[in-house]
Amino acid sequence: MDKLLIRGGTPLSGEIAISGAKNAALPILCASLLCTEPLRLTNVPQLKDVSTMLRLIEQMGVRVTREGPDSLVLDSRGLDNPLAPYDLVKTMRASILVLGPLLARCAEARVSLPGGCAIGARPVEQHIRGLQAMGAEIQVEHGYIQARAPGGVRRGLQGACMVTDMVTVTGTENLMMAAVLAEGETVIENAAREPEVVDLANCLISMGAQISGAGTDKIRIRGVDSLHGAEHAIMADRIETGTYLCATAVTGGSVRLTHTSAAYLDAVIDKLLDAGCEITTEREAISLRAPPRLKAVSIRTSPYPAFPTDMQAQFMAINCVAEGSAVIRETIFENRFMHAVELIRLGADIRIDASNAMVTGVDRLDGATVMATDLRASASLVIAGLVARGETLIDRIYHLDRGYERIEAKLSQLGAQVTRVR
Ligand code: EPU
């Protein structure tokens, strides 16, 4: 298993390009299942989760042609196996995103039920309830979601009005994809407003779907008979952007991140300004200059446009060495503080009380061997390792490879001393 060895203490400086967003690419790969003409995608990040999703749709009969390092053509004319098996779903929960498209296109689907994961139980009953409202018959048996549209492909799913019990990102995406080929109108209320939902909607619209309201909490979809081929560029990864901003802030450095936008990062940028960073934005770039010492900043995670849970661990890491104390409140996932115990191994002062973490900045962290437990937890350990004295060895970095493209190459480009140990 690969490890990452970091020698801390070098301020990051220079310029790197941000990759396409993992959490936009994954649902958009699934959108290719909805039509029989090719979907051409650019700015697709090369990540483990993306290759897992490609493997999943390929075994369903989708032909994947790579045209360049970040561009793909997906042709799902030959889709004939609407099955998502346990061995792939267990490695990536986002596999649940095939359920809506398969049901819409094939009128049946058999998708392994995702289990719990390191950050919480993460049930999918909202996805199931929404599809049932559209007429799907769903049974959960032997660990699989067995779904079918009773009238078969000719009648398919029926449009419906639904209000989700909580804001769910992949739930909104699954239901939106199911609804684009349903008969009549679907209204999703309490919909997720995340930019990745909007990117998916834009891709579906370019394929001929009729969708309005994406980016608000009420999305209307008028079903159409079929979708057509299209071309779409995946949006920039706002969480990768935020992670490199935090890494620069913690090392006292100065960077310019290109191929990205500040448009979706207001909550994160506000907190970095509160911490004392100077930030300048251009249309497709963000620059950050860090102060000699950061100030601690309290955060509370909530659905977009509030502070994202996917940036919580990175802010915990910067608070570990900031001046003063801060409270971090996680409201989305019930178990997303696994990085705290690893940060404590590096010398951090963190006290956890249920969904609150009290972090008091210390003068310095000391390198140690630590273990990555999930994707964003791993990112927080990298950030801490970059500022810690001496060497930090991060074990189980396959988590990082799921969501950060060429992380050691990008960090090295900014002057960090990072090596992958195989
Ligand atoms: N929830 C339910 N029932 C459901 C659906 C969700 O109880 O049917 C709960 C979840 O357990 C959680 C909350 O609702 O407590 C929100 O979960 P959501 O469904 O929004 O999460 P997700 O769609 O599974 C996506 C991202 C996550 C990100 C969350 C929150 C993708 C592929 N994943 O997950 O990304 O943390 O939204 O913004 O889009 C990551 O990239 O590291 C990551 C975990």
GROMACS .gro file of C-alpha atoms and ligand atoms in nm:
model
  466
    1MET     CA    1   0.000   0.000   0.000
    2ASP     CA    2   0.139   0.341  -0.096
    3LYS     CA    3   0.238   0.594   0.170
    4LEU     CA    4   0.318   0.962   0.146
    5LEU     CA    5   0.633   1.095   0.309
    6ILE     CA    6   0.630   1.468   0.381
    7ARG     CA    7   0.915   1.676   0.517
    8GLY     CA    8   0.740   1.979   0.663
    9GLY     CA    9   0.843   2.340   0.690
   10THR     CA   10   0.860   2.469   0.331
   11PRO     CA   11   0.618   2.752   0.247
   12LEU     CA   12   0.423   2.659  -0.069
   13SER     CA   13   0.470   2.898  -0.356
   14GLY     CA   14   0.403   2.910  -0.728
   15GLU     CA   15   0.116   2.817  -0.955
   16ILE     CA   16  -0.079   2.497  -1.027
   17ALA     CA   17  -0.387   2.408  -1.228
   18ILE     CA   18  -0.694   2.269  -1.052
   19SER     CA   19  -0.854   1.953  -1.196
   20GLY     CA   20  -1.213   1.875  -1.284
   21ALA     CA   21  -1.447   1.808  -0.990
   22LYS     CA   22  -1.476   1.449  -0.871
   23ASN     CA   23  -1.827   1.504  -0.737
   24ALA     CA   24  -1.946   1.650  -1.067
   25ALA     CA   25  -1.769   1.392  -1.284
   26LEU     CA   26  -1.921   1.091  -1.103
   27PRO     CA   27  -2.291   1.176  -1.162
   28ILE     CA   28  -2.214   1.301  -1.515
   29LEU     CA   29  -2.052   0.966  -1.604
   30CYS     CA   30  -2.381   0.807  -1.491
   31ALA     CA   31  -2.580   1.051  -1.707
   32SER     CA   32  -2.423   0.880  -2.010
   33LEU     CA   33  -2.644   0.578  -1.931
   34LEU     CA   34  -2.950   0.784  -2.023
   35CYS     CA   35  -2.895   0.809  -2.397
   36THR     CA   36  -2.798   0.601  -2.699
   37GLU     CA   37  -2.572   0.860  -2.856
   38PRO     CA   38  -2.215   0.941  -2.749
   39LEU     CA   39  -2.148   1.183  -2.464
   40ARG     CA   40  -1.809   1.356  -2.493
   41LEU     CA   41  -1.662   1.481  -2.166
   42THR     CA   42  -1.360   1.702  -2.109
   43ASN     CA   43  -1.180   1.812  -1.791
   44VAL     CA   44  -1.245   1.466  -1.641
   45PRO     CA   45  -1.005   1.420  -1.347
   46GLN     CA   46  -0.786   1.107  -1.343
   47LEU     CA   47  -0.888   0.965  -1.007
   48LYS     CA   48  -0.948   0.624  -0.858
   49ASP     CA   49  -1.320   0.697  -0.809
   50VAL     CA   50  -1.352   0.796  -1.175
   51SER     CA   51  -1.185   0.474  -1.295
   52THR     CA   52  -1.409   0.272  -1.060
   53MET     CA   53  -1.719   0.441  -1.205
   54LEU     CA   54  -1.592   0.378  -1.559
   55ARG     CA   55  -1.539   0.010  -1.474
   56LEU     CA   56  -1.892  -0.005  -1.335
   57ILE     CA   57  -2.060   0.141  -1.644
   58GLU     CA   58  -1.835  -0.056  -1.881
   59GLN     CA   59  -1.954  -0.384  -1.733
   60MET     CA   60  -2.309  -0.262  -1.803
   61GLY     CA   61  -2.223  -0.238  -2.174
   62VAL     CA   62  -2.105   0.124  -2.210
   63ARG     CA   63  -1.813   0.175  -2.450
   64VAL     CA   64  -1.552   0.411  -2.310
   65THR     CA   65  -1.301   0.572  -2.548
   66ARG     CA   66  -1.022   0.785  -2.404
   67GLU     CA   67  -0.939   1.073  -2.638
   68GLY     CA   68  -0.680   1.243  -2.420
   69PRO     CA   69  -0.565   1.249  -2.057
   70ASP     CA   70  -0.880   1.432  -1.945
   71SER     CA   71  -1.127   1.363  -2.224
   72LEU     CA   72  -1.355   1.066  -2.277
   73VAL     CA   73  -1.634   0.955  -2.506
   74LEU     CA   74  -1.903   0.736  -2.352
   75ASP     CA   75  -2.129   0.539  -2.581
   76SER     CA   76  -2.408   0.352  -2.407
   77ARG     CA   77  -2.588   0.220  -2.715
   78GLY     CA   78  -2.495  -0.133  -2.609
   79LEU     CA   79  -2.616  -0.098  -2.246
   80ASP     CA   80  -2.757  -0.443  -2.164
   81ASN     CA   81  -2.667  -0.524  -1.804
   82PRO     CA   82  -2.841  -0.289  -1.554
   83LEU     CA   83  -2.648  -0.429  -1.257
   84ALA     CA   84  -2.416  -0.263  -1.003
   85PRO     CA   85  -2.246  -0.551  -0.819
   86TYR     CA   86  -2.142  -0.546  -0.454
   87ASP     CA   87  -1.767  -0.569  -0.522
   88LEU     CA   88  -1.768  -0.231  -0.702
   89VAL     CA   89  -2.033  -0.054  -0.489
   90LYS     CA   90  -1.849  -0.146  -0.168
   91THR     CA   91  -1.541   0.043  -0.289
   92MET     CA   92  -1.736   0.355  -0.390
   93ARG     CA   93  -2.071   0.465  -0.248
   94ALA     CA   94  -2.129   0.704  -0.539
   95SER     CA   95  -2.212   0.389  -0.744
   96ILE     CA   96  -2.569   0.443  -0.616
   97LEU     CA   97  -2.586   0.718  -0.884
   98VAL     CA   98  -2.650   0.454  -1.153
   99LEU     CA   99  -2.987   0.364  -0.997
  100GLY     CA  100  -3.193   0.656  -1.135
  101PRO     CA  101  -3.045   0.650  -1.489
  102LEU     CA  102  -3.076   0.269  -1.520
  103LEU     CA  103  -3.437   0.274  -1.411
  104ALA     CA  104  -3.514   0.557  -1.654
  105ARG     CA  105  -3.341   0.394  -1.951
  106CYS     CA  106  -3.396   0.019  -1.893
  107ALA     CA  107  -3.704   0.024  -1.663
  108GLU     CA  108  -3.510  -0.204  -1.429
  109ALA     CA  109  -3.199  -0.198  -1.213
  110ARG     CA  110  -3.023  -0.416  -0.960
  111VAL     CA  111  -2.786  -0.211  -0.747
  112SER     CA  112  -2.601  -0.331  -0.440
  113LEU     CA  113  -2.705  -0.138  -0.129
  114PRO     CA  114  -2.406   0.070  -0.015
  115GLY     CA  115  -2.302  -0.008   0.342
  116GLY     CA  116  -2.204   0.248   0.604
  117CYS     CA  117  -1.869   0.418   0.564
  118ALA     CA  118  -1.597   0.576   0.776
  119ILE     CA  119  -1.779   0.910   0.806
  120GLY     CA  120  -2.131   0.792   0.888
  121ALA     CA  121  -2.417   0.548   0.818
  122ARG     CA  122  -2.516   0.732   0.498
  123PRO     CA  123  -2.848   0.562   0.419
  124VAL     CA  124  -3.012   0.604   0.074
  125GLU     CA  125  -3.382   0.585   0.165
  126GLN     CA  126  -3.447   0.930   0.010
  127HIS     CA  127  -3.327   0.802  -0.329
  128ILE     CA  128  -3.560   0.501  -0.296
  129ARG     CA  129  -3.859   0.700  -0.171
  130GLY     CA  130  -3.831   0.950  -0.459
  131LEU     CA  131  -3.813   0.673  -0.719
  132GLN     CA  132  -4.115   0.502  -0.558
  133ALA     CA  133  -4.306   0.830  -0.587
  134MET     CA  134  -4.231   0.808  -0.962
  135GLY     CA  135  -4.396   0.466  -0.974
  136ALA     CA  136  -4.094   0.241  -0.934
  137GLU     CA  137  -4.145  -0.089  -0.752
  138ILE     CA  138  -3.850  -0.137  -0.522
  139GLN     CA  139  -3.749  -0.425  -0.300
  140VAL     CA  140  -3.436  -0.447  -0.095
  141GLU     CA  141  -3.334  -0.814  -0.084
  142HIS     CA  142  -3.009  -0.998  -0.022
  143GLY     CA  143  -2.822  -0.666   0.001
  144TYR     CA  144  -2.948  -0.545  -0.337
  145ILE     CA  145  -3.194  -0.274  -0.440
  146GLN     CA  146  -3.415  -0.439  -0.703
  147ALA     CA  147  -3.607  -0.173  -0.889
  148ARG     CA  148  -3.840  -0.177  -1.186
  149ALA     CA  149  -4.086   0.051  -1.360
  150PRO     CA  150  -4.409  -0.154  -1.373
  151GLY     CA  151  -4.512  -0.058  -1.727
  152GLY     CA  152  -4.170  -0.159  -1.867
  153VAL     CA  153  -3.964   0.066  -2.098
  154ARG     CA  154  -4.269   0.175  -2.295
  155ARG     CA  155  -4.448   0.333  -2.000
  156GLY     CA  156  -4.145   0.397  -1.779
  157LEU     CA  157  -4.142   0.622  -1.474
  158GLN     CA  158  -4.409   0.886  -1.409
  159GLY     CA  159  -4.330   1.245  -1.308
  160ALA     CA  160  -4.406   1.323  -0.942
  161CYS     CA  161  -4.377   1.598  -0.681
  162MET     CA  162  -4.151   1.516  -0.391
  163VAL     CA  163  -3.998   1.685  -0.088
  164THR     CA  164  -3.683   1.520   0.044
  165ASP     CA  165  -3.658   1.488   0.423
  166MET     CA  166  -3.309   1.633   0.423
  167VAL     CA  167  -3.084   1.798   0.167
  168THR     CA  168  -2.909   1.515  -0.016
  169VAL     CA  169  -2.663   1.578  -0.298
  170THR     CA  170  -2.651   1.237  -0.471
  171GLY     CA  171  -3.021   1.186  -0.384
  172THR     CA  172  -3.111   1.503  -0.578
  173GLU     CA  173  -2.885   1.394  -0.865
  174ASN     CA  174  -3.030   1.042  -0.883
  175LEU     CA  175  -3.389   1.170  -0.885
  176MET     CA  176  -3.312   1.440  -1.141
  177MET     CA  177  -3.157   1.181  -1.375
  178ALA     CA  178  -3.453   0.944  -1.328
  179ALA     CA  179  -3.698   1.227  -1.403
  180VAL     CA  180  -3.550   1.345  -1.733
  181LEU     CA  181  -3.704   1.051  -1.922
  182ALA     CA  182  -4.020   1.015  -1.705
  183GLU     CA  183  -4.363   1.093  -1.837
  184GLY     CA  184  -4.477   1.441  -1.730
  185GLU     CA  185  -4.335   1.683  -1.476
  186THR     CA  186  -4.128   1.609  -1.165
  187VAL     CA  187  -4.071   1.866  -0.892
  188ILE     CA  188  -3.796   1.804  -0.634
  189GLU     CA  189  -3.835   2.028  -0.330
  190ASN     CA  190  -3.568   2.072  -0.064
  191ALA     CA  191  -3.325   1.989  -0.345
  192ALA     CA  192  -2.948   2.020  -0.294
  193ARG     CA  193  -2.816   2.350  -0.432
  194GLU     CA  194  -2.454   2.232  -0.466
  195PRO     CA  195  -2.271   2.354  -0.779
  196GLU     CA  196  -2.211   1.990  -0.879
  197VAL     CA  197  -2.592   1.944  -0.905
  198VAL     CA  198  -2.598   2.246  -1.138
  199ASP     CA  199  -2.311   2.104  -1.348
  200LEU     CA  200  -2.503   1.776  -1.388
  201ALA     CA  201  -2.820   1.968  -1.482
  202ASN     CA  202  -2.624   2.169  -1.741
  203CYS     CA  203  -2.488   1.849  -1.893
  204LEU     CA  204  -2.837   1.693  -1.903
  205ILE     CA  205  -2.978   2.012  -2.061
  206SER     CA  206  -2.711   1.996  -2.332
  207MET     CA  207  -2.833   1.637  -2.395
  208GLY     CA  208  -3.187   1.768  -2.448
  209ALA     CA  209  -3.334   1.744  -2.097
  210GLN     CA  210  -3.581   2.008  -1.979
  211ILE     CA  211  -3.472   2.119  -1.633
  212SER     CA  212  -3.523   2.449  -1.452
  213GLY     CA  213  -3.433   2.563  -1.103
  214ALA     CA  214  -3.104   2.371  -1.058
  215GLY     CA  215  -2.904   2.564  -0.799
  216THR     CA  216  -3.223   2.647  -0.604
  217ASP     CA  217  -3.409   2.423  -0.361
  218LYS     CA  218  -3.687   2.353  -0.613
  219ILE     CA  219  -3.595   2.176  -0.934
  220ARG     CA  220  -3.854   2.117  -1.208
  221ILE     CA  221  -3.796   1.852  -1.471
  222ARG     CA  222  -4.026   1.799  -1.769
  223GLY     CA  223  -3.968   1.449  -1.903
  224VAL     CA  224  -3.871   1.406  -2.270
  225ASP     CA  225  -3.889   1.094  -2.492
  226SER     CA  226  -3.516   1.065  -2.543
  227LEU     CA  227  -3.186   1.247  -2.496
  228HIS     CA  228  -2.918   1.302  -2.760
  229GLY     CA  229  -2.538   1.308  -2.771
  230ALA     CA  230  -2.357   1.615  -2.637
  231GLU     CA  231  -2.027   1.755  -2.522
  232HIS     CA  232  -1.964   1.887  -2.171
  233ALA     CA  233  -1.664   2.019  -1.976
  234ILE     CA  234  -1.665   1.915  -1.608
  235MET     CA  235  -1.654   2.211  -1.366
  236ALA     CA  236  -1.342   2.280  -1.157
  237ASP     CA  237  -1.307   2.100  -0.825
  238ARG     CA  238  -1.396   2.353  -0.554
  239ILE     CA  239  -1.282   2.116  -0.276
  240GLU     CA  240  -0.941   2.054  -0.438
  241THR     CA  241  -0.913   2.433  -0.475
  242GLY     CA  242  -0.999   2.488  -0.107
  243THR     CA  243  -0.755   2.216   0.001
  244TYR     CA  244  -0.459   2.382  -0.180
  245LEU     CA  245  -0.562   2.720  -0.036
  246CYS     CA  246  -0.548   2.570   0.315
  247ALA     CA  247  -0.215   2.397   0.245
  248THR     CA  248  -0.068   2.729   0.134
  249ALA     CA  249  -0.219   2.919   0.427
  250VAL     CA  250  -0.078   2.679   0.685
  251THR     CA  251   0.277   2.694   0.544
  252GLY     CA  252   0.285   3.075   0.529
  253GLY     CA  253   0.311   3.060   0.149
  254SER     CA  254   0.171   3.231  -0.157
  255VAL     CA  255   0.005   3.059  -0.458
  256ARG     CA  256  -0.199   3.117  -0.768
  257LEU     CA  257  -0.447   2.840  -0.855
  258THR     CA  258  -0.564   2.841  -1.217
  259HIS     CA  259  -0.848   2.662  -1.405
  260THR     CA  260  -1.075   2.728  -1.109
  261SER     CA  261  -1.316   2.991  -0.985
  262ALA     CA  262  -1.395   3.164  -0.659
  263ALA     CA  263  -1.763   3.163  -0.757
  264TYR     CA  264  -1.850   2.854  -0.548
  265LEU     CA  265  -1.610   2.914  -0.262
  266ASP     CA  266  -1.756   3.216  -0.079
  267ALA     CA  267  -1.793   3.041   0.258
  268VAL     CA  268  -1.439   2.899   0.242
  269ILE     CA  269  -1.279   3.224   0.123
  270ASP     CA  270  -1.458   3.421   0.398
  271LYS     CA  271  -1.302   3.192   0.660
  272LEU     CA  272  -0.955   3.220   0.504
  273LEU     CA  273  -0.990   3.601   0.512
  274ASP     CA  274  -1.095   3.577   0.880
  275ALA     CA  275  -0.781   3.369   0.940
  276GLY     CA  276  -0.574   3.661   0.807
  277CYS     CA  277  -0.502   3.551   0.447
  278GLU     CA  278  -0.499   3.793   0.154
  279ILE     CA  279  -0.700   3.662  -0.138
  280THR     CA  280  -0.736   3.797  -0.490
  281THR     CA  281  -0.963   3.647  -0.750
  282GLU     CA  282  -0.966   3.655  -1.128
  283ARG     CA  283  -1.228   3.504  -1.358
  284GLU     CA  284  -1.053   3.166  -1.365
  285ALA     CA  285  -0.789   3.189  -1.093
  286ILE     CA  286  -0.750   3.248  -0.719
  287SER     CA  287  -0.437   3.372  -0.543
  288LEU     CA  288  -0.364   3.350  -0.172
  289ARG     CA  289  -0.092   3.507   0.040
  290ALA     CA  290  -0.069   3.382   0.397
  291PRO     CA  291   0.005   3.596   0.707
  292PRO     CA  292   0.304   3.507   0.931
  293ARG     CA  293   0.059   3.331   1.167
  294LEU     CA  294  -0.303   3.234   1.100
  295LYS     CA  295  -0.583   3.322   1.342
  296ALA     CA  296  -0.810   3.036   1.456
  297VAL     CA  297  -1.151   3.035   1.285
  298SER     CA  298  -1.469   2.860   1.401
  299ILE     CA  299  -1.679   2.682   1.140
  300ARG     CA  300  -2.013   2.504   1.117
  301THR     CA  301  -2.075   2.272   0.823
  302SER     CA  302  -2.407   2.291   0.635
  303PRO     CA  303  -2.540   2.227   0.284
  304TYR     CA  304  -2.434   2.470   0.007
  305PRO     CA  305  -2.399   2.768   0.003
  306ALA     CA  306  -2.288   2.739   0.369
  307PHE     CA  307  -1.951   2.595   0.473
  308PRO     CA  308  -1.893   2.251   0.308
  309THR     CA  309  -1.839   1.939   0.518
  310ASP     CA  310  -1.577   1.837   0.260
  311MET     CA  311  -1.355   2.127   0.383
  312GLN     CA  312  -1.404   2.066   0.757
  313ALA     CA  313  -1.099   1.842   0.810
  314GLN     CA  314  -0.868   2.082   0.624
  315PHE     CA  315  -0.979   2.372   0.848
  316MET     CA  316  -0.927   2.158   1.156
  317ALA     CA  317  -0.566   2.112   1.040
  318ILE     CA  318  -0.505   2.484   0.996
  319ASN     CA  319  -0.663   2.563   1.332
  320CYS     CA  320  -0.415   2.321   1.494
  321VAL     CA  321  -0.133   2.574   1.444
  322ALA     CA  322  -0.332   2.899   1.441
  323GLU     CA  323  -0.334   3.163   1.713
  324GLY     CA  324  -0.623   3.110   1.958
  325SER     CA  325  -0.903   2.854   1.982
  326ALA     CA  326  -1.188   2.761   1.750
  327VAL     CA  327  -1.495   2.539   1.757
  328ILE     CA  328  -1.564   2.315   1.460
  329ARG     CA  329  -1.922   2.191   1.438
  330GLU     CA  330  -2.001   1.909   1.195
  331THR     CA  331  -2.373   1.891   1.115
  332ILE     CA  332  -2.380   1.673   0.799
  333PHE     CA  333  -2.210   1.345   0.897
  334GLU     CA  334  -2.219   1.187   1.243
  335ASN     CA  335  -1.864   1.049   1.241
  336ARG     CA  336  -1.646   1.290   1.051
  337PHE     CA  337  -1.378   1.365   1.310
  338MET     CA  338  -1.161   1.058   1.253
  339HIS     CA  339  -0.870   1.282   1.151
  340ALA     CA  340  -0.867   1.446   1.497
  341VAL     CA  341  -0.698   1.151   1.669
  342GLU     CA  342  -0.432   1.139   1.397
  343LEU     CA  343  -0.374   1.517   1.423
  344ILE     CA  344  -0.335   1.470   1.801
  345ARG     CA  345  -0.054   1.221   1.722
  346LEU     CA  346   0.125   1.513   1.554
  347GLY     CA  347   0.088   1.723   1.871
  348ALA     CA  348  -0.245   1.901   1.809
  349ASP     CA  349  -0.468   2.010   2.097
  350ILE     CA  350  -0.820   1.894   2.004
  351ARG     CA  351  -1.111   1.799   2.229
  352ILE     CA  352  -1.413   1.629   2.076
  353ASP     CA  353  -1.759   1.652   2.228
  354ALA     CA  354  -2.018   1.480   2.007
  355SER     CA  355  -2.040   1.689   1.690
  356ASN     CA  356  -1.817   1.970   1.821
  357ALA     CA  357  -1.439   1.983   1.815
  358MET     CA  358  -1.256   2.245   2.020
  359VAL     CA  359  -0.916   2.314   1.866
  360THR     CA  360  -0.653   2.523   2.041
  361GLY     CA  361  -0.358   2.626   1.828
  362VAL     CA  362  -0.015   2.503   1.936
  363ASP     CA  363   0.323   2.659   1.852
  364ARG     CA  364   0.429   2.364   1.642
  365LEU     CA  365   0.336   2.014   1.525
  366ASP     CA  366   0.593   1.733   1.512
  367GLY     CA  367   0.609   1.480   1.229
  368ALA     CA  368   0.495   1.123   1.301
  369THR     CA  369   0.343   0.821   1.126
  370VAL     CA  370  -0.031   0.868   1.081
  371MET     CA  371  -0.312   0.682   0.912
  372ALA     CA  372  -0.552   0.821   0.653
  373THR     CA  373  -0.912   0.717   0.729
  374ASP     CA  374  -1.113   0.881   0.452
  375LEU     CA  375  -1.055   1.117   0.163
  376ARG     CA  376  -1.081   1.456   0.333
  377ALA     CA  377  -0.927   1.326   0.658
  378SER     CA  378  -0.623   1.232   0.448
  379ALA     CA  379  -0.611   1.584   0.305
  380SER     CA  380  -0.602   1.728   0.657
  381LEU     CA  381  -0.306   1.504   0.745
  382VAL     CA  382  -0.119   1.625   0.435
  383ILE     CA  383  -0.183   1.986   0.539
  384ALA     CA  384  -0.063   1.915   0.893
  385GLY     CA  385   0.241   1.725   0.759
  386LEU     CA  386   0.340   2.025   0.545
  387VAL     CA  387   0.376   2.243   0.855
  388ALA     CA  388   0.497   1.982   1.104
  389ARG     CA  389   0.862   1.972   1.210
  390GLY     CA  390   1.049   1.678   1.055
  391GLU     CA  391   0.895   1.387   0.864
  392THR     CA  392   0.533   1.278   0.853
  393LEU     CA  393   0.451   0.941   0.695
  394ILE     CA  394   0.088   0.905   0.591
  395ASP     CA  395  -0.030   0.547   0.556
  396ARG     CA  396  -0.328   0.428   0.344
  397ILE     CA  397  -0.314   0.709   0.093
  398TYR     CA  398  -0.539   0.517  -0.147
  399HIS     CA  399  -0.804   0.740   0.011
  400LEU     CA  400  -0.624   1.047  -0.128
  401ASP     CA  401  -0.595   0.890  -0.473
  402ARG     CA  402  -0.975   0.860  -0.484
  403GLY     CA  403  -1.017   1.237  -0.493
  404TYR     CA  404  -0.691   1.431  -0.552
  405GLU     CA  405  -0.531   1.410  -0.897
  406ARG     CA  406  -0.149   1.375  -0.892
  407ILE     CA  407  -0.133   1.522  -0.541
  408GLU     CA  408   0.240   1.467  -0.483
  409ALA     CA  409   0.324   1.615  -0.826
  410LYS     CA  410   0.113   1.925  -0.763
  411LEU     CA  411   0.254   1.977  -0.412
  412SER     CA  412   0.610   1.928  -0.542
  413GLN     CA  413   0.542   2.188  -0.811
  414LEU     CA  414   0.465   2.429  -0.525
  415GLY     CA  415   0.797   2.345  -0.358
  416ALA     CA  416   0.676   2.094  -0.096
  417GLN     CA  417   0.904   1.804  -0.006
  418VAL     CA  418   0.673   1.512  -0.072
  419THR     CA  419   0.747   1.160  -0.193
  420ARG     CA  420   0.526   0.862  -0.258
  421VAL     CA  421   0.665   0.552  -0.092
  422ARG     CA  422   0.552   0.235  -0.271
  423EPU     N1  423  -2.893   1.107   0.407
  423EPU     C1  424  -2.991   1.025   0.458
  423EPU     N2  425  -3.069   0.956   0.371
  423EPU     C2  426  -3.053   0.964   0.235
  423EPU     C3  427  -2.954   1.048   0.184
  423EPU     C4  428  -2.875   1.119   0.273
  423EPU     O1  429  -3.006   1.014   0.580
  423EPU     O2  430  -3.128   0.896   0.163
  423EPU     C5  431  -2.809   1.186   0.500
  423EPU     C6  432  -2.663   1.141   0.498
  423EPU     O3  433  -2.641   1.029   0.581
  423EPU     C7  434  -2.594   1.267   0.547
  423EPU     C8  435  -2.677   1.378   0.485
  423EPU     O4  436  -2.804   1.320   0.455
  423EPU     O5  437  -2.601   1.273   0.686
  423EPU     C9  438  -2.621   1.439   0.358
  423EPU     O6  439  -2.578   1.337   0.271
  423EPU     P1  440  -2.575   1.350   0.114
  423EPU     O7  441  -2.672   1.252   0.056
  423EPU     O8  442  -2.589   1.492   0.071
  423EPU     O9  443  -2.429   1.300   0.080
  423EPU     P2  444  -2.386   1.221  -0.049
  423EPU    O10  445  -2.471   1.265  -0.161
  423EPU    O11  446  -2.377   1.076  -0.019
  423EPU    C10  447  -2.214   1.395  -0.141
  423EPU    C11  448  -2.068   1.396  -0.174
  423EPU    C12  449  -1.988   1.391  -0.045
  423EPU    C13  450  -2.025   1.514   0.040
  423EPU    C14  451  -2.176   1.514   0.066
  423EPU    C15  452  -2.223   1.637   0.141
  423EPU    C16  453  -2.063   1.291  -0.391
  423EPU    C17  454  -2.025   1.174  -0.475
  423EPU     N3  455  -2.038   1.282  -0.260
  423EPU    O12  456  -2.238   1.274  -0.070
  423EPU    O13  457  -1.850   1.399  -0.082
  423EPU    O14  458  -1.956   1.509   0.162
  423EPU    O15  459  -2.247   1.508  -0.061
  423EPU    O16  460  -2.190   1.752   0.073
  423EPU    O17  461  -2.112   1.390  -0.442
  423EPU    C18  462  -1.618   1.366  -0.055
  423EPU    O18  463  -1.603   1.410  -0.171
  423EPU    O19  464  -1.522   1.348   0.023
  423EPU    C19  465  -1.753   1.335  -0.009
  423EPU    C20  466  -1.775   1.256   0.096
   0.00000   0.00000   0.00000
